[in-house]
Coordinates of C-alpha atoms in Angstrom, one line a residue:
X745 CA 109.9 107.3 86.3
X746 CA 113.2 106.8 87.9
X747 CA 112.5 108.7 91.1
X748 CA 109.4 107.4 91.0
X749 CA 108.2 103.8 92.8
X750 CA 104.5 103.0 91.3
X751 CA 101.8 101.0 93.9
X752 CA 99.0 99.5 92.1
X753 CA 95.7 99.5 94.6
X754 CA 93.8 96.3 93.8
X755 CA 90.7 97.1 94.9
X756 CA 89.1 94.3 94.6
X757 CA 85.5 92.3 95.2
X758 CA 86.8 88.8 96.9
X759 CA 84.1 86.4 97.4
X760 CA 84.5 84.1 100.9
X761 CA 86.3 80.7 100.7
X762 CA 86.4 80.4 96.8
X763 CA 90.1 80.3 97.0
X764 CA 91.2 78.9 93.7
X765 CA 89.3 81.7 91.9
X766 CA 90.7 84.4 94.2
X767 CA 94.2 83.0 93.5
X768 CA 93.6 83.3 89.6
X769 CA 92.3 86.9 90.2
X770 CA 95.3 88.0 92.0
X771 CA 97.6 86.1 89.0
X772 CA 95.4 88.1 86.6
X773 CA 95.7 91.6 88.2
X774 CA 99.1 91.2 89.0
X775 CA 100.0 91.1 85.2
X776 CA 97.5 93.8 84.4
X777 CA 99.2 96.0 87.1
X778 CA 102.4 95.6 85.7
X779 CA 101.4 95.6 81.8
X780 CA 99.1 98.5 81.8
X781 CA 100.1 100.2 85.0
X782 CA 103.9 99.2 85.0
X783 CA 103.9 99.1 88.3
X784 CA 106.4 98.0 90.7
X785 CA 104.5 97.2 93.3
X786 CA 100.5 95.4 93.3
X787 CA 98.7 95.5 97.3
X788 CA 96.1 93.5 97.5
X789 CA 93.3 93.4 100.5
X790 CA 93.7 92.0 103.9
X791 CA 93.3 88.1 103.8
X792 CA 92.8 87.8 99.8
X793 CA 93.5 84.3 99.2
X794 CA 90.2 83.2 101.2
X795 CA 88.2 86.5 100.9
X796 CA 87.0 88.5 104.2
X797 CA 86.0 86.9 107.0
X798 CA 86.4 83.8 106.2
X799 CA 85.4 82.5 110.0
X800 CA 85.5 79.1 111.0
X801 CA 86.2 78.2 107.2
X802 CA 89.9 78.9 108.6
X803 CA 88.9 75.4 110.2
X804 CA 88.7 73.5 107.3
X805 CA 91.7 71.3 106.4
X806 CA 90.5 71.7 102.7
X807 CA 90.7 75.4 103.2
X808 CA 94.4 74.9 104.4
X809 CA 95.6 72.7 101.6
X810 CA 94.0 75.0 99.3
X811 CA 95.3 78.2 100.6
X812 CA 98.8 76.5 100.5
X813 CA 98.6 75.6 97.0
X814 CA 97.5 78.8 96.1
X815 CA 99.9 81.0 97.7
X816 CA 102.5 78.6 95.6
X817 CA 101.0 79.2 92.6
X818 CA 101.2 83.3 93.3
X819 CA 104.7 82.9 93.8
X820 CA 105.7 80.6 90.8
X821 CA 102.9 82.4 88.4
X822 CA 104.0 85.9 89.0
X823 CA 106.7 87.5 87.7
X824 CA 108.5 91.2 87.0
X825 CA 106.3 92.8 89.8
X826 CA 106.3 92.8 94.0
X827 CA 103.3 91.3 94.9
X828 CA 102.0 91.9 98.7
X829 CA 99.0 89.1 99.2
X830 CA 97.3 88.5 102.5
X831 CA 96.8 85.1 103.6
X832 CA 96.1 82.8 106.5
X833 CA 99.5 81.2 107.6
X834 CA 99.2 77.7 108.8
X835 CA 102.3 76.9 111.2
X836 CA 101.2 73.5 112.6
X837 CA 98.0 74.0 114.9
X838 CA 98.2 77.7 114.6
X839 CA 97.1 80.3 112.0
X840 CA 98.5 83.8 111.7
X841 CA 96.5 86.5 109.6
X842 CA 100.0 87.2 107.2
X843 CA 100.7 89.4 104.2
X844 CA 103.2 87.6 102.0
X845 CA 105.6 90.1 99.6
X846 CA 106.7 87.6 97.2
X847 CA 108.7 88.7 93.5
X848 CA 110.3 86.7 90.9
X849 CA 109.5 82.9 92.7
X850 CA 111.1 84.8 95.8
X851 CA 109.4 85.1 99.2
X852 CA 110.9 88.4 100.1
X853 CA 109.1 89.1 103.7
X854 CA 106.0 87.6 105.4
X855 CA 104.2 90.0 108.0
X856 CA 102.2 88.7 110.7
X857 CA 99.4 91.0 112.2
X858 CA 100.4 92.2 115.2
X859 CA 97.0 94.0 116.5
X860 CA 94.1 91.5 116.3
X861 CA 90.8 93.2 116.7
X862 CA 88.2 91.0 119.2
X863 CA 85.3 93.7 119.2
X864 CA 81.9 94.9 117.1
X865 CA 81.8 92.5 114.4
X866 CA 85.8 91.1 114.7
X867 CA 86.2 88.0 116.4
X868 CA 89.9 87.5 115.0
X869 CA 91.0 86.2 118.4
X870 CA 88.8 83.1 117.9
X871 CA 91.0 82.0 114.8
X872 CA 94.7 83.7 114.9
X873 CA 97.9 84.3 116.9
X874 CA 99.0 87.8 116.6
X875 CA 102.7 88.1 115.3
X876 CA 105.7 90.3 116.8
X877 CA 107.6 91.6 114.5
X878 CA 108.1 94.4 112.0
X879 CA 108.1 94.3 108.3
X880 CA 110.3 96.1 106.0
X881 CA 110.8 95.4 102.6
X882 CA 113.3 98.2 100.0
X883 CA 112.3 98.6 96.8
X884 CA 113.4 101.4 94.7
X885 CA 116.1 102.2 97.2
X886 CA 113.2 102.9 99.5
X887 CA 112.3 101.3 102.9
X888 CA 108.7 99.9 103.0
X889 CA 106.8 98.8 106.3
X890 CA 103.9 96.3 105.3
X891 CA 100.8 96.5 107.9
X892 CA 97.3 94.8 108.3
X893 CA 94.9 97.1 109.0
X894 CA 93.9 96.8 112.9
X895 CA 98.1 97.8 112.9
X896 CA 97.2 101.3 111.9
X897 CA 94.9 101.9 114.3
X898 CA 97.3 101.2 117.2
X899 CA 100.4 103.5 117.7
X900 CA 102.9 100.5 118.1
X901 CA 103.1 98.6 114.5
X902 CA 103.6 102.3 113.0
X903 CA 106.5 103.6 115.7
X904 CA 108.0 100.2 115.1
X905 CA 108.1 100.5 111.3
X906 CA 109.7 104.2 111.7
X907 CA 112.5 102.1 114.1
X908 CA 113.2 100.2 111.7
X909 CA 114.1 102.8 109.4
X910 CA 110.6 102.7 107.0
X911 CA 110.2 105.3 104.7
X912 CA 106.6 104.4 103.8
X913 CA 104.1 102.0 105.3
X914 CA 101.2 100.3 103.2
X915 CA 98.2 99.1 105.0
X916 CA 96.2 96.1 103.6
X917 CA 92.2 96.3 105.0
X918 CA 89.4 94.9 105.7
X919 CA 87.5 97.7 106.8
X920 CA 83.6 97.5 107.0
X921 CA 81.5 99.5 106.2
X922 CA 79.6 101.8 108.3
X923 CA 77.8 105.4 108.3
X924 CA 80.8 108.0 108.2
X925 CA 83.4 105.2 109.0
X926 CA 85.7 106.4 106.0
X927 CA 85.9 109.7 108.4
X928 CA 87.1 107.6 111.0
X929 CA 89.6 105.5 109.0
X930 CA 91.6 108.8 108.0
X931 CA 91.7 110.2 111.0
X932 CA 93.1 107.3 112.7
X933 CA 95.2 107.2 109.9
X934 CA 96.3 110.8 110.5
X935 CA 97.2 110.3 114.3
X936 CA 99.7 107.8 113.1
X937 CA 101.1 110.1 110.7
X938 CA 101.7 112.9 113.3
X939 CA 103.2 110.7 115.5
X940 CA 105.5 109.3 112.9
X941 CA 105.8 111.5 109.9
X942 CA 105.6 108.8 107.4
X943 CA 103.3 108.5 103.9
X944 CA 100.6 105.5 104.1
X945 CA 98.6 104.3 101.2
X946 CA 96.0 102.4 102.4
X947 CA 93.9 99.7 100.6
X948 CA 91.1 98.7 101.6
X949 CA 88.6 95.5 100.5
X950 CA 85.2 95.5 98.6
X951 CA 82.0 93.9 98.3
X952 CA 79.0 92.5 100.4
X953 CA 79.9 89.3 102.1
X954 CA 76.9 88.3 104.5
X955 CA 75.9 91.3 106.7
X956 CA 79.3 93.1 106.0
X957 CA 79.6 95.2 103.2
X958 CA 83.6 97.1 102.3
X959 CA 83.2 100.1 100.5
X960 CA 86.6 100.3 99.3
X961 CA 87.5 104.1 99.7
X962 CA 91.0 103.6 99.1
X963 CA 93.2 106.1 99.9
X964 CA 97.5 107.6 100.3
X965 CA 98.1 110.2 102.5
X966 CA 101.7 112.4 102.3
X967 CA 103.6 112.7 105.9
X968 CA 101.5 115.5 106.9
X969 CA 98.3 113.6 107.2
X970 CA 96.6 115.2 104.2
X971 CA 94.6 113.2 101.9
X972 CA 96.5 113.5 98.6
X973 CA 94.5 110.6 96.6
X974 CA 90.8 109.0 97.6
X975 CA 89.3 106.3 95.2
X976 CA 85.7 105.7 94.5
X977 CA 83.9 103.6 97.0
X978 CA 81.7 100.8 96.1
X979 CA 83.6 100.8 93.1
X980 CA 86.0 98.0 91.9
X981 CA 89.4 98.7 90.0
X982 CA 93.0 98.8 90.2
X983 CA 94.3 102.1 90.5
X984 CA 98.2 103.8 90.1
X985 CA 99.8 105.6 93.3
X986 CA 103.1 107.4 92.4
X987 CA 105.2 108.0 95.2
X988 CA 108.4 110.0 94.7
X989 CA 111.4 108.6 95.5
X990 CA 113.7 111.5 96.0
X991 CA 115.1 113.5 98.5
X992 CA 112.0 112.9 100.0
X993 CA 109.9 110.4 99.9
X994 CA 106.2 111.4 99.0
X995 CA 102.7 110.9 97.2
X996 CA 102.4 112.6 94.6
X997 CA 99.0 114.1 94.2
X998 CA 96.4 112.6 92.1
X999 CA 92.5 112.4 92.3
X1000 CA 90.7 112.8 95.4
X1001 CA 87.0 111.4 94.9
X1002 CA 84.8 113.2 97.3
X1003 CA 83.4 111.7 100.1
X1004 CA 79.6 110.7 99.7
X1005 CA 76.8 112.7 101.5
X1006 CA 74.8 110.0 103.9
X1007 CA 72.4 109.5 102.1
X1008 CA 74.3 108.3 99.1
X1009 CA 76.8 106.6 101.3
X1010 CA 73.9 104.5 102.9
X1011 CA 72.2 103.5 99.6
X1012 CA 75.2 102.4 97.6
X1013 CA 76.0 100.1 100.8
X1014 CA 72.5 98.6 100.4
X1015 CA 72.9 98.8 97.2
X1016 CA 75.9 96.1 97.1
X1017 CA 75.0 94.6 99.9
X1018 CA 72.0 93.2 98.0
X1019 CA 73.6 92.5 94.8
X1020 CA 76.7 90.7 96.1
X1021 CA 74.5 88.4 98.6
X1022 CA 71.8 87.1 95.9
X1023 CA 74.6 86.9 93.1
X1024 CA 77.2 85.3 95.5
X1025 CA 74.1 82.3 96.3
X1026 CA 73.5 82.3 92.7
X1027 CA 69.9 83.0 93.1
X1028 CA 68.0 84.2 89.7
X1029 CA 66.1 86.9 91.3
X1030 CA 63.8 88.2 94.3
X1031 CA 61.1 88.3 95.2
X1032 CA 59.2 90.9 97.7
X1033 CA 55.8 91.5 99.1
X1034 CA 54.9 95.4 98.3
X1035 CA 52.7 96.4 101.0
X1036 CA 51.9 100.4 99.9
X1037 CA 53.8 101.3 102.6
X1038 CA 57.0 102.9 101.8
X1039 CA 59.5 100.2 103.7
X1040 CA 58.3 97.9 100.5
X1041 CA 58.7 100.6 98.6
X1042 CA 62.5 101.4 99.3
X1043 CA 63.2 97.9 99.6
X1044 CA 61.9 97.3 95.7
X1045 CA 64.0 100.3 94.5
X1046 CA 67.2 98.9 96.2
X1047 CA 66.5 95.6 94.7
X1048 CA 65.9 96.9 91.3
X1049 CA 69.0 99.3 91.4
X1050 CA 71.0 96.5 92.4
X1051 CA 69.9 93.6 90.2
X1052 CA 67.5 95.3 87.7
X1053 CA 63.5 94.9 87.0
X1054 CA 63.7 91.6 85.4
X1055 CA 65.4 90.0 88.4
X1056 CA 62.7 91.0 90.6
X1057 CA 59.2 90.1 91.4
X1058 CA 56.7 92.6 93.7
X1059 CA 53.5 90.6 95.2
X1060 CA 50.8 93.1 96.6
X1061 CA 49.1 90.7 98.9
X1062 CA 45.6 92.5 99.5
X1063 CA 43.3 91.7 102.6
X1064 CA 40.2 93.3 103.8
X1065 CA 42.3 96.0 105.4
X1066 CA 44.1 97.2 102.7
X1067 CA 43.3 100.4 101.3
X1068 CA 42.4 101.3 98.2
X1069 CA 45.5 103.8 98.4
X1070 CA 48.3 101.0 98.9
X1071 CA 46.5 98.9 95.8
X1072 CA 47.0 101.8 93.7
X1073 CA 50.3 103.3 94.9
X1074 CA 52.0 99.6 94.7
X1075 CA 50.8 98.9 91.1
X1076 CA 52.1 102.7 90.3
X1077 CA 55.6 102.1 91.5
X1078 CA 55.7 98.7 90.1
X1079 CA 54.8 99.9 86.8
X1080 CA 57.5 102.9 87.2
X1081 CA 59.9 100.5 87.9
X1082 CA 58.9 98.0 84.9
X1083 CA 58.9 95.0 87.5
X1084 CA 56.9 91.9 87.6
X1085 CA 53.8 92.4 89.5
X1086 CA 51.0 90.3 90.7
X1087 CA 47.8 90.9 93.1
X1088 CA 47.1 87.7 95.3
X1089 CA 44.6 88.1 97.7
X1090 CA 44.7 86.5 101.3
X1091 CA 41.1 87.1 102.4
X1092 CA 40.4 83.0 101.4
X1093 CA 42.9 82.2 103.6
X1094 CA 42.9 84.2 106.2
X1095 CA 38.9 83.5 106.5
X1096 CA 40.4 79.3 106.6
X1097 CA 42.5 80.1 108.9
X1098 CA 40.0 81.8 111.1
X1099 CA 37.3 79.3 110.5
X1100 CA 39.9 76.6 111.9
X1101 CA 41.0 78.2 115.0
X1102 CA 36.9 79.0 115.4
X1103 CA 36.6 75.9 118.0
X1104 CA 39.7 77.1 119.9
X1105 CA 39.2 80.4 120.1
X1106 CA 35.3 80.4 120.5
X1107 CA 34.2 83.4 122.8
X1108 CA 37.8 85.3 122.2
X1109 CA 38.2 89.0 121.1
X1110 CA 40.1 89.3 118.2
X1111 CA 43.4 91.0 119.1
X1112 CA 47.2 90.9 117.3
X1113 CA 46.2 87.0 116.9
X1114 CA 44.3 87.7 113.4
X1115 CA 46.7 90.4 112.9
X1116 CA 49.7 88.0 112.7
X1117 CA 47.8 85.2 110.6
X1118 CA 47.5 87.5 108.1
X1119 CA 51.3 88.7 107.7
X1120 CA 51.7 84.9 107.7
X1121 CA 49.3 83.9 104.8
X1122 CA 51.6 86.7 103.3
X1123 CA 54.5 84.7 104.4
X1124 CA 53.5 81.2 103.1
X1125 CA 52.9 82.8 99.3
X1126 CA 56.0 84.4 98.9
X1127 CA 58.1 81.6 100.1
X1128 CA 55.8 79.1 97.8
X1129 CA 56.8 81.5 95.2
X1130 CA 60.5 81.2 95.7
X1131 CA 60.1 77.5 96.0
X1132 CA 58.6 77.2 92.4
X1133 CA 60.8 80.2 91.1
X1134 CA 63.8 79.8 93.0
X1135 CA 63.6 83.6 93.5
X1136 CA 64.9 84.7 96.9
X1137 CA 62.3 86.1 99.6
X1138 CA 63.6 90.2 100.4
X1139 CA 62.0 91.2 103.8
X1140 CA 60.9 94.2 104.3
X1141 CA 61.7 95.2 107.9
X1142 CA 63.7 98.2 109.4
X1143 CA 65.9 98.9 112.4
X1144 CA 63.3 100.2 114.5
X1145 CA 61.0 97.7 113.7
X1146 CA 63.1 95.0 114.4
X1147 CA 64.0 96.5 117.5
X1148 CA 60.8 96.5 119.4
X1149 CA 59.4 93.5 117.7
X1150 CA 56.9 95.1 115.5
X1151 CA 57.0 92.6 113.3
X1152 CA 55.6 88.6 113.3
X1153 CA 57.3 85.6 113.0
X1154 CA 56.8 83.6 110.2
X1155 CA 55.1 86.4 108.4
X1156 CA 57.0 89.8 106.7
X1157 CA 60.2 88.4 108.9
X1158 CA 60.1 85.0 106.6
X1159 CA 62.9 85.5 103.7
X1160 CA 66.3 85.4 102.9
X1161 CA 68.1 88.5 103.0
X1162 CA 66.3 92.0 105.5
X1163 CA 68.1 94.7 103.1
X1164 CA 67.1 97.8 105.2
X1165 CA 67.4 95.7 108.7
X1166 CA 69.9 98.1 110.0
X1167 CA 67.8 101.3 109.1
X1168 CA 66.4 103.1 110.9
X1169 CA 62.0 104.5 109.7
X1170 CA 63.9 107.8 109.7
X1171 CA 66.8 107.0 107.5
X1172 CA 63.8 105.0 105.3
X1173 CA 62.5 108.1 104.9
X1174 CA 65.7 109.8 104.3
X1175 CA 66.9 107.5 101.8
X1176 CA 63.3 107.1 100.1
X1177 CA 63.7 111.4 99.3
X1178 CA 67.4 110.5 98.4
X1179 CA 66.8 107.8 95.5
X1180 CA 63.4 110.3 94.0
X1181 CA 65.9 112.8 93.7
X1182 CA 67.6 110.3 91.4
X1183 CA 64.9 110.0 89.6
X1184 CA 61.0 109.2 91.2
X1185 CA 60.5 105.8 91.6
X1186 CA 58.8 106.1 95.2
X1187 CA 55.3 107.5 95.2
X1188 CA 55.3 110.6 97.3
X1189 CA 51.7 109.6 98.6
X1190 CA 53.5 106.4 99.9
X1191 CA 55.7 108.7 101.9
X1192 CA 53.6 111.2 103.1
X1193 CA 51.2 108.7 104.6
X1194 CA 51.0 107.7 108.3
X1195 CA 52.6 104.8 108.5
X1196 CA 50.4 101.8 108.9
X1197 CA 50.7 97.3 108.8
X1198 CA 47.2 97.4 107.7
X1199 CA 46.0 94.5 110.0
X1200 CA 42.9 95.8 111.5
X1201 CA 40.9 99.3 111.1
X1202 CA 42.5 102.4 110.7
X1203 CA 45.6 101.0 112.3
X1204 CA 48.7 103.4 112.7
X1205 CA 52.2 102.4 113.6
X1206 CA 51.8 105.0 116.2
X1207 CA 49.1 103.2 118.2
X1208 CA 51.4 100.6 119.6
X1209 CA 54.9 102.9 119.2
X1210 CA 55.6 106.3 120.2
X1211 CA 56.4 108.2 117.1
X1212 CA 59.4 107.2 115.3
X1213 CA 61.4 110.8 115.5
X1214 CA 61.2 109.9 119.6
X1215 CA 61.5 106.3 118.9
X1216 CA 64.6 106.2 116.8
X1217 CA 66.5 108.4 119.1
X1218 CA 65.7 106.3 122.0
X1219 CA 67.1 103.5 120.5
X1220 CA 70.2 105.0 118.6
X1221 CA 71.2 106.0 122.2
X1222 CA 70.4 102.6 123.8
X1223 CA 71.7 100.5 120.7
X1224 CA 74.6 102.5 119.8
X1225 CA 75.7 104.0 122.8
X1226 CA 74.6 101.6 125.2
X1227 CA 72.8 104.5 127.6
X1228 CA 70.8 103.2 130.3
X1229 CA 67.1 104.5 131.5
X1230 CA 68.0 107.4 133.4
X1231 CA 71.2 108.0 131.0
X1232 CA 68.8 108.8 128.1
X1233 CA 65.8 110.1 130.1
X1234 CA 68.4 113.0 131.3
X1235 CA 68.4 113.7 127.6
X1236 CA 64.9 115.0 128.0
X1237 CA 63.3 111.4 127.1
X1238 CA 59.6 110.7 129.0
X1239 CA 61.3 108.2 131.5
X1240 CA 57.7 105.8 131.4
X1241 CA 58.3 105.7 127.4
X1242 CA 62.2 105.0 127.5
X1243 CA 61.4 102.4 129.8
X1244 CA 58.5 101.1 127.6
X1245 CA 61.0 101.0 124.6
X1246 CA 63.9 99.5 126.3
X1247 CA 61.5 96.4 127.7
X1248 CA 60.5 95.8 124.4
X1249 CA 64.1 95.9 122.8
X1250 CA 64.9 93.5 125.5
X1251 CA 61.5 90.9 124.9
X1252 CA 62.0 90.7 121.2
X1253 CA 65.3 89.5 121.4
X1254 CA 64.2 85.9 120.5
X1255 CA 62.6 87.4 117.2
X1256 CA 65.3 89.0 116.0
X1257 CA 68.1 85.8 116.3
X1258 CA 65.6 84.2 113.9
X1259 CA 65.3 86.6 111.5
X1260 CA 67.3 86.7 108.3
X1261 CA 70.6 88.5 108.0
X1262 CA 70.7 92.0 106.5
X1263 CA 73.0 95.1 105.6
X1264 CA 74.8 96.4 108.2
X1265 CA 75.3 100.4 107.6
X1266 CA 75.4 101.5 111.5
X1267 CA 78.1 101.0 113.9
X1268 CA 75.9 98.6 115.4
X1269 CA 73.8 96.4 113.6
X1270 CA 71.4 93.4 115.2
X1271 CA 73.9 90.3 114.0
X1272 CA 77.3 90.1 114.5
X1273 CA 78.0 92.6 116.7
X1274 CA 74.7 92.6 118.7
X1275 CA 75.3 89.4 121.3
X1276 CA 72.5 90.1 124.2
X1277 CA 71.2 87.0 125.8
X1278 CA 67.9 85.9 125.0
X1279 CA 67.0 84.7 128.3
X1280 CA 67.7 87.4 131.0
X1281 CA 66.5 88.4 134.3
X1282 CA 68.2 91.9 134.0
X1283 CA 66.1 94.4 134.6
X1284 CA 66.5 97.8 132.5
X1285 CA 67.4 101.1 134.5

């Protein structure tokens, strides 16, 4: 192992602001790097001490004091290995997102982000300064250049690291996920490498925090931008990366873990996403309404894969609309799933309801009125359950409802966490077929049907919405590529229905800032990086 310098890739689940734990963790992997790994050096993520983002926690005098102490104790506590941590530096009124390299009770180098990223869901501007200069630190005769992700994916930090004589650069992250993002990562990763013909290993962060989910995907690439070692995503560990220290300095080749179809990719982010969010609020369980329909019906399989049937709780909430094929569909998948089930009907209610309102609404034709009483009766029984239970309400909404608004306040948008928020009905579909091919835990009846809420007679989705194949493309080029009317009606759209759609993208904007936070899995998701006004005069064209 002489001409060989050994990186240990921490890739690590870091919850948000729990800082004296994070501390211990990185104490505790730093010995197991160097014990079982003997490794010389141990990366760990992008901002580790506080976990990723941290927001305006970075605020928080307590925060300060505690990230002080425990960037002390790292340094004191950790000895016979490098150790590259990232931090928020305090330097009076001013914060710096920082890496420190630290050995032995020795701060060796602290590295300031240079590039601070102020776009999608990044908002670093708000909190940090962004630093100036290059850092190099030798080990194993060996010039290292340490960089904080946004670095690599401007050409500066890198050319200034080859300036300054780097042999190698090392890139902590905190990269989020999104569909076919890892794709993205390595080839911005490549264009540095052909400009500067240097090695990276890159690191990158893991675990659901909020809407965010990091994947991990770890990965080194040699200097001629080929992939010569991928870790698993969504998968936590610490893993060995040998670089040769010889005439040249290289990766040496190791295991490559393939990239995940969509499908898979998708799922396992929802997946996490779920599990980290109700374990993180130390909530026993969930609970769901399962409708028939097969948005229920995904949304119980994700919540059973990621927290397992006796954690979660399906309520079919029958009314006089409810067919006799959604009663038996819901009981077969909860009993495939070995879940808690119960039936509670809302016809009582909804009858009180109606028999209330009678006086007000005397010589009125029933229209989406009676429809959205009854998704809230629905509403008021599954948050009375989590009251009693202290189970946490899953909603059951996707992207494309959530979008136009199809979907009542106070009704199936009351809960805690919207795990398939940021899908699309198409990618439901998609990722219903994807987890039977598992193993079949989704009725196929349930996804063969036309979808339907099941608030009035023989209701279909596609009475108020224009079928979801048009509807989902209309919005994927309004949401994602920000494509006005005519833009997307030169794609062959119906102009009248584009126009129909974007309106209603553009009315609901008040339902969806109350609804609850979900996965994010596209490159734009309604939350963080979605930041439309609600009140606007602007007129779509």
């Amino acid at each position: 192992m002489s001409n060989t310098l050994r990186i240990a890739l921490a890739q690590l689940n870091i919850p948000v602001g729990d800082v004296a734990s994070n501390t211990q963790r990185v104490i505790q992997t730093a010995a197991d790097a160097r014990d079982r790994l003997h490794a010389d050096i141990v990366l760990f993520p992008e901002l580790t001490l506080t976990g990723y983002p941290p927001e305006d926690l970075l605020f928080h005098a307590g925060v300060r004091r505690q990230v002080q102490q425990g960037l002390e104790r790292v340094r004191t506590d950790v000895h016979g290995i490098t150790t590259i941590v990232g931090y928020p530096e305090y330097v009076d009124k001013t914060i710096y997102n920082a890496c420190a390299v630290m050995r032995d009770g020795q701060l060796l180098l602290n590295y300031r982000k240079r590039e601070l990223p102020n776009y999608k869901v990044f908002d670093e501007k708000r909190y940090f300064k962004a630093g100036t200069a290059t850092g190099i630190i030798e080990c194993k005769g060996i010039r290292i250049a340490t960089l904080i992700c946004e670095d690599i994916w401007e050409p500066g930090p890198a050319r200034a690291a080859k300036e300054a004589g780097a042999q190698l650069i090392v890139v902590i992250n905190g990269s989020p996920y999104a569909l076919n993002y890892q794709q993205r990562r390595e080839a911005t990763v490549r264009d540095r490498i052909n400009d500067v013909k240097l090695p990276v290993v890159y690191l990158n962060l893991l675990g659901g925090q909020d809407e965010l989910v990091f994947d991990g995907n770890s990965f080194v690439m040699n200097s001629r931008g080929e992939v010569v070692q991928r870790m698993a995503p969504f998968v936590e560990g610490v893993f060995a990366v040998d670089i040769d220290t010889g005439d040249k300095v290289e990766p040496r080749p190791a295991h490559i873990e393939p990239l995940l179809p969509e499908e898979a990719s998708v799922y396992n982010a929802l997946v996490m996403g779920v599990r980290d969010y109700v374990d993180k609020h130390g909530f026993p369980g969930v609970v769901l309404g399962l409708s028939g329909g097969i948005d229920s019906a995904l949304t119980l399989a994700i919540a059973v894969d990621a927290l397992g049937a006796n954690r979660v709780h399906a309520v079919m909430m029958p009314s006089r609309y409810t067919s006799q094929l959604s009663l038996d569909e819901a009981a077969a998948q909860a009993k495939a799933l070995h879940v808690r089930y119960d039936i509670i009907s809302i016809e009582n209610m909804f009858a009180s309801v109606q028999a209330a309102l009678q006086p007000v609404f005397d010589g009125m034709k029933p229209d989406a009125t009676e429809e959205n009483i009854q998704a809230r009766c629905r509403g008021i029984l599954l948050m009375a359950i989590s009251n009693k239970l202290g189970s946490m309400v899953l909603t059951t909404g996707n992207k494309s409802e959530m979008a136009v608004g199809y979907a009542t306040l106070y009704g199936d948008m009351a809960g805690g966490f919207a795990p398939i928020k940021d899908c699309s009905k198409m990618m439901v579909y998609r990722l219903a077929r994807y987890r039977n091919g598992m193993s079949t835990v989704i009725p196929q009846k349930v996804i063969d049907r036309p979808p339907s809420a099941e608030l009035r007679p023989d209701q279909k989705d596609t009475d108020s919405l224009p079928a979801y194949e048009i509807l989902d493309a209309i919005l994927e080029l309004f949401i994602e590529s920000d494509l006005s009317v005519d833009e997307i009606a030169a794609r062959g759209y119906d102009r009248a229905t584009v126009g129909r759609v974007l309106q209603m993208v553009k009315r609901n904007e008040y339902k969806r800032r109350q609804a609850p936070p979900g996965v994010r899995v596209s490159t734009r998701a309604f939350g963080r990086d979605w930041r439309y006004p609600i009140t606007s005069g602007y007129k779509s064209s």
